[in-house]
PDB file of C-alpha atoms in Angstrom:
ATOM      1  CA  MET A 129       0.000   0.000   0.000  1.00  0.00           C
ATOM      2  CA  LYS A 130       1.376   3.424  -0.987  1.00  0.00           C
ATOM      3  CA  ILE A 131       0.676   6.597   0.934  1.00  0.00           C
ATOM      4  CA  ALA A 132       0.311   9.618  -1.258  1.00  0.00           C
ATOM      5  CA  ILE A 133       1.382  12.980   0.128  1.00  0.00           C
ATOM      6  CA  PRO A 134       0.167  15.940  -1.850  1.00  0.00           C
ATOM      7  CA  CYS A 135       3.023  17.880  -3.438  1.00  0.00           C
ATOM      8  CA  GLY A 136       1.915  21.134  -1.840  1.00  0.00           C
ATOM      9  CA  LEU A 137       2.078  19.632   1.640  1.00  0.00           C
ATOM     10  CA  ALA A 138       5.539  18.145   1.055  1.00  0.00           C
ATOM     11  CA  LEU A 139       6.813  21.419  -0.375  1.00  0.00           C
ATOM     12  CA  GLY A 140       5.333  23.363   2.545  1.00  0.00           C
ATOM     13  CA  LEU A 141       6.969  21.082   5.109  1.00  0.00           C
ATOM     14  CA  GLY A 142      10.331  21.362   3.352  1.00  0.00           C
ATOM     15  CA  LEU A 143      10.191  25.153   3.226  1.00  0.00           C
ATOM     16  CA  GLY A 144       9.026  25.319   6.819  1.00  0.00           C
ATOM     17  CA  LEU A 145      11.975  23.257   8.013  1.00  0.00           C
ATOM     18  CA  ALA A 146      14.416  25.249   5.882  1.00  0.00           C
ATOM     19  CA  ALA A 147      13.146  28.488   7.423  1.00  0.00           C
ATOM     20  CA  CYS A 148      14.043  27.191  10.885  1.00  0.00           C
ATOM     21  CA  GLN A 149      17.725  26.891  10.026  1.00  0.00           C
ATOM     22  CA  THR A 150      19.985  29.729  11.155  1.00  0.00           C
ATOM     23  CA  THR A 151      23.596  30.509  10.409  1.00  0.00           C
ATOM     24  CA  GLY A 152      24.579  30.143  14.041  1.00  0.00           C
ATOM     25  CA  PRO A 153      23.238  30.310  17.551  1.00  0.00           C
ATOM     26  CA  PRO A 154      22.073  33.815  18.480  1.00  0.00           C
ATOM     27  CA  VAL A 155      24.200  35.651  21.003  1.00  0.00           C
ATOM     28  CA  GLU A 156      21.898  36.252  23.987  1.00  0.00           C
ATOM     29  CA  GLN A 157      24.196  38.336  26.175  1.00  0.00           C
ATOM     30  CA  PRO A 158      25.840  41.441  24.751  1.00  0.00           C
ATOM     31  CA  PRO A 159      29.486  40.716  23.972  1.00  0.00           C
ATOM     32  CA  ASN A 160      32.310  42.658  25.583  1.00  0.00           C
ATOM     33  CA  ALA A 161      32.438  45.259  22.808  1.00  0.00           C
ATOM     34  CA  ARG A 162      35.538  47.054  24.076  1.00  0.00           C
ATOM     35  CA  SER A 163      37.538  43.851  24.306  1.00  0.00           C
ATOM     36  CA  LEU A 164      36.473  42.569  20.868  1.00  0.00           C
ATOM     37  CA  ILE A 165      37.242  45.903  19.225  1.00  0.00           C
ATOM     38  CA  MET A 166      40.648  46.124  20.917  1.00  0.00           C
ATOM     39  CA  VAL A 167      41.603  42.613  19.766  1.00  0.00           C
ATOM     40  CA  HIS A 168      40.490  43.294  16.168  1.00  0.00           C
ATOM     41  CA  LYS A 169      41.204  47.026  15.816  1.00  0.00           C
ATOM     42  CA  ALA A 170      43.855  46.433  13.147  1.00  0.00           C
ATOM     43  CA  ILE A 171      41.238  45.005  10.765  1.00  0.00           C
ATOM     44  CA  LEU A 172      38.778  47.832  11.480  1.00  0.00           C
ATOM     45  CA  TRP A 173      41.002  50.902  11.074  1.00  0.00           C
ATOM     46  CA  ARG A 174      44.130  51.799   9.149  1.00  0.00           C
ATOM     47  CA  ASP A 175      46.460  54.070  11.168  1.00  0.00           C
ATOM     48  CA  LEU A 176      46.071  52.844  14.764  1.00  0.00           C
ATOM     49  CA  GLU A 177      48.607  55.237  16.286  1.00  0.00           C
ATOM     50  CA  SER A 178      46.724  58.268  14.939  1.00  0.00           C
ATOM     51  CA  ILE A 179      43.387  57.411  16.608  1.00  0.00           C
ATOM     52  CA  LYS A 180      42.244  60.103  19.040  1.00  0.00           C
ATOM     53  CA  ASN A 181      39.039  61.280  20.770  1.00  0.00           C
ATOM     54  CA  ALA A 182      37.578  57.737  20.779  1.00  0.00           C
ATOM     55  CA  SER A 183      34.213  56.903  22.348  1.00  0.00           C
ATOM     56  CA  ILE A 184      31.785  53.973  22.177  1.00  0.00           C
ATOM     57  CA  THR A 185      28.092  53.271  22.733  1.00  0.00           C
ATOM     58  CA  ALA A 186      26.543  50.366  24.601  1.00  0.00           C
ATOM     59  CA  PRO A 187      25.843  47.305  22.389  1.00  0.00           C
ATOM     60  CA  LEU A 188      22.382  47.257  20.803  1.00  0.00           C
ATOM     61  CA  ARG A 189      20.645  44.047  19.696  1.00  0.00           C
ATOM     62  CA  HIS A 190      20.414  43.624  15.937  1.00  0.00           C
ATOM     63  CA  ALA A 191      19.434  40.765  13.628  1.00  0.00           C
ATOM     64  CA  GLY A 192      22.121  38.103  13.963  1.00  0.00           C
ATOM     65  CA  GLY A 193      24.146  39.848  16.648  1.00  0.00           C
ATOM     66  CA  TRP A 194      24.911  43.204  18.228  1.00  0.00           C
ATOM     67  CA  ARG A 195      26.030  46.613  16.997  1.00  0.00           C
ATOM     68  CA  VAL A 196      27.963  49.451  18.584  1.00  0.00           C
ATOM     69  CA  CYS A 197      28.879  52.915  17.400  1.00  0.00           C
ATOM     70  CA  VAL A 198      32.504  53.956  17.723  1.00  0.00           C
ATOM     71  CA  ARG A 199      33.296  57.645  17.315  1.00  0.00           C
ATOM     72  CA  LEU A 200      36.900  58.655  16.665  1.00  0.00           C
ATOM     73  CA  ASP A 201      39.250  60.852  14.688  1.00  0.00           C
ATOM     74  CA  THR A 202      42.020  59.204  12.688  1.00  0.00           C
ATOM     75  CA  LYS A 203      44.279  59.958   9.766  1.00  0.00           C
ATOM     76  CA  GLY A 204      42.941  59.109   6.323  1.00  0.00           C
ATOM     77  CA  ALA A 205      44.689  57.802   3.226  1.00  0.00           C
ATOM     78  CA  PHE A 206      46.485  61.133   2.638  1.00  0.00           C
ATOM     79  CA  GLY A 207      47.921  61.334   6.162  1.00  0.00           C
ATOM     80  CA  THR A 208      45.665  64.123   7.450  1.00  0.00           C
ATOM     81  CA  TYR A 209      43.029  63.869  10.139  1.00  0.00           C
ATOM     82  CA  THR A 210      39.561  63.292   8.714  1.00  0.00           C
ATOM     83  CA  GLY A 211      37.642  64.817  11.628  1.00  0.00           C
ATOM     84  CA  VAL A 212      35.509  62.955  14.157  1.00  0.00           C
ATOM     85  CA  ARG A 213      33.428  60.261  12.460  1.00  0.00           C
ATOM     86  CA  ASP A 214      31.009  57.587  13.608  1.00  0.00           C
ATOM     87  CA  TYR A 215      31.631  53.949  12.670  1.00  0.00           C
ATOM     88  CA  LEU A 216      28.946  51.279  13.027  1.00  0.00           C
ATOM     89  CA  VAL A 217      30.539  47.976  14.088  1.00  0.00           C
ATOM     90  CA  ALA A 218      28.731  44.601  14.066  1.00  0.00           C
ATOM     91  CA  LEU A 219      29.607  42.179  16.876  1.00  0.00           C
ATOM     92  CA  TYR A 220      28.813  38.479  16.783  1.00  0.00           C
ATOM     93  CA  GLY A 221      30.520  37.138  19.898  1.00  0.00           C
ATOM     94  CA  ALA A 222      33.997  35.811  20.620  1.00  0.00           C
ATOM     95  CA  ASP A 223      33.935  33.168  17.868  1.00  0.00           C
ATOM     96  CA  ARG A 224      33.663  35.656  14.966  1.00  0.00           C
ATOM     97  CA  ARG A 225      35.547  38.880  14.346  1.00  0.00           C
ATOM     98  CA  PRO A 226      33.693  42.216  14.326  1.00  0.00           C
ATOM     99  CA  GLU A 227      32.811  43.855  11.000  1.00  0.00           C
ATOM    100  CA  LEU A 228      32.740  47.502  10.018  1.00  0.00           C
ATOM    101  CA  VAL A 229      29.174  47.956   8.752  1.00  0.00           C
ATOM    102  CA  MET A 230      29.211  51.680   8.006  1.00  0.00           C
ATOM    103  CA  GLU A 231      31.948  54.330   8.045  1.00  0.00           C
ATOM    104  CA  ASP A 232      29.955  57.567   8.107  1.00  0.00           C
ATOM    105  CA  ALA A 233      27.249  56.431  10.487  1.00  0.00           C
ATOM    106  CA  ALA A 234      26.358  59.798  12.035  1.00  0.00           C
ATOM    107  CA  ALA A 235      22.650  59.336  11.308  1.00  0.00           C
ATOM    108  CA  ALA A 236      22.586  55.849  12.866  1.00  0.00           C
ATOM    109  CA  CYS A 237      24.694  56.827  15.895  1.00  0.00           C
ATOM    110  CA  ALA A 238      23.561  60.372  16.720  1.00  0.00           C
ATOM    111  CA  ALA A 239      20.945  59.451  19.329  1.00  0.00           C
ATOM    112  CA  GLU A 240      23.136  56.977  21.242  1.00  0.00           C
ATOM    113  CA  PRO A 241      25.106  58.206  24.285  1.00  0.00           C
ATOM    114  CA  HIS A 242      28.852  57.684  23.927  1.00  0.00           C
ATOM    115  CA  MET A 243      31.312  56.778  26.679  1.00  0.00           C
ATOM    116  CA  PRO A 244      35.037  57.588  26.420  1.00  0.00           C
ATOM    117  CA  PHE A 245      37.153  54.770  24.945  1.00  0.00           C
ATOM    118  CA  PRO A 246      40.740  55.944  25.633  1.00  0.00           C
ATOM    119  CA  GLU A 247      42.300  52.483  25.336  1.00  0.00           C
ATOM    120  CA  LEU A 248      41.555  52.568  21.585  1.00  0.00           C
ATOM    121  CA  GLU A 249      43.536  55.765  21.122  1.00  0.00           C
ATOM    122  CA  GLY A 250      47.070  55.647  19.748  1.00  0.00           C
ATOM    123  CA  GLY A 251      49.757  55.997  22.390  1.00  0.00           C
ATOM    124  CA  TYR A 252      47.464  54.885  25.229  1.00  0.00           C
ATOM    125  CA  VAL A 253      49.467  53.306  28.043  1.00  0.00           C
ATOM    126  CA  ARG A 254      47.758  51.534  30.924  1.00  0.00           C
ATOM    127  CA  LEU A 255      49.484  52.207  34.218  1.00  0.00           C
ATOM    128  CA  GLU A 256      50.045  48.922  36.035  1.00  0.00           C
ATOM    129  CA  PRO A 257      48.728  48.899  39.631  1.00  0.00           C
ATOM    130  CA  ASP A 258      52.099  48.084  41.240  1.00  0.00           C
ATOM    131  CA  LYS A 259      53.895  50.876  39.359  1.00  0.00           C
ATOM    132  CA  LYS A 260      53.101  54.111  41.131  1.00  0.00           C
ATOM    133  CA  SER A 261      54.146  57.553  40.162  1.00  0.00           C
ATOM    134  CA  LYS A 262      55.561  59.980  42.727  1.00  0.00           C
ATOM    135  CA  ALA A 263      52.242  61.843  42.680  1.00  0.00           C
ATOM    136  CA  ASP A 264      50.498  58.715  44.045  1.00  0.00           C
ATOM    137  CA  ASP A 265      52.334  58.863  47.369  1.00  0.00           C
ATOM    138  CA  ALA A 266      50.141  60.291  50.121  1.00  0.00           C
ATOM    139  CA  LYS A 267      53.053  61.686  52.163  1.00  0.00           C
ATOM    140  CA  PRO A 268      56.418  62.647  50.762  1.00  0.00           C
ATOM    141  CA  ALA A 269      59.340  60.641  52.126  1.00  0.00           C
ATOM    142  CA  ARG A 270      61.325  62.525  54.805  1.00  0.00           C
ATOM    143  CA  ARG A 271      65.060  62.354  54.989  1.00  0.00           C
TER     144      ARG A 271
END
């Protein structure tokens, strides 16, 4: 005995199952945007040492991942500063590198509050906790 399945039903089931497939598991928690951008900054911008006035927004959920706005000033192809610009960066989690979605993203980033991002700036040096400067001493040493 043969069971006949109407073609429309078989096609509908196949398309329904195909629609359930995704390219990867969605990232539920926002990724550490600062860390991901610092690790991959060389693929996002050209002249890393010239970056100044950097700031970043909090990650916002987007289809397939997260997005942040990074505002900075850097030197362009001709070696002169381009002025402060907004860059829209897509984040997918630690298993995939971030992507630069838009370079002049002022319209997309204008409403978002920015927080300073000095560690992205060229020449930034993090002072290690055990290395104190003379200004850190509460009382000057007496002789």
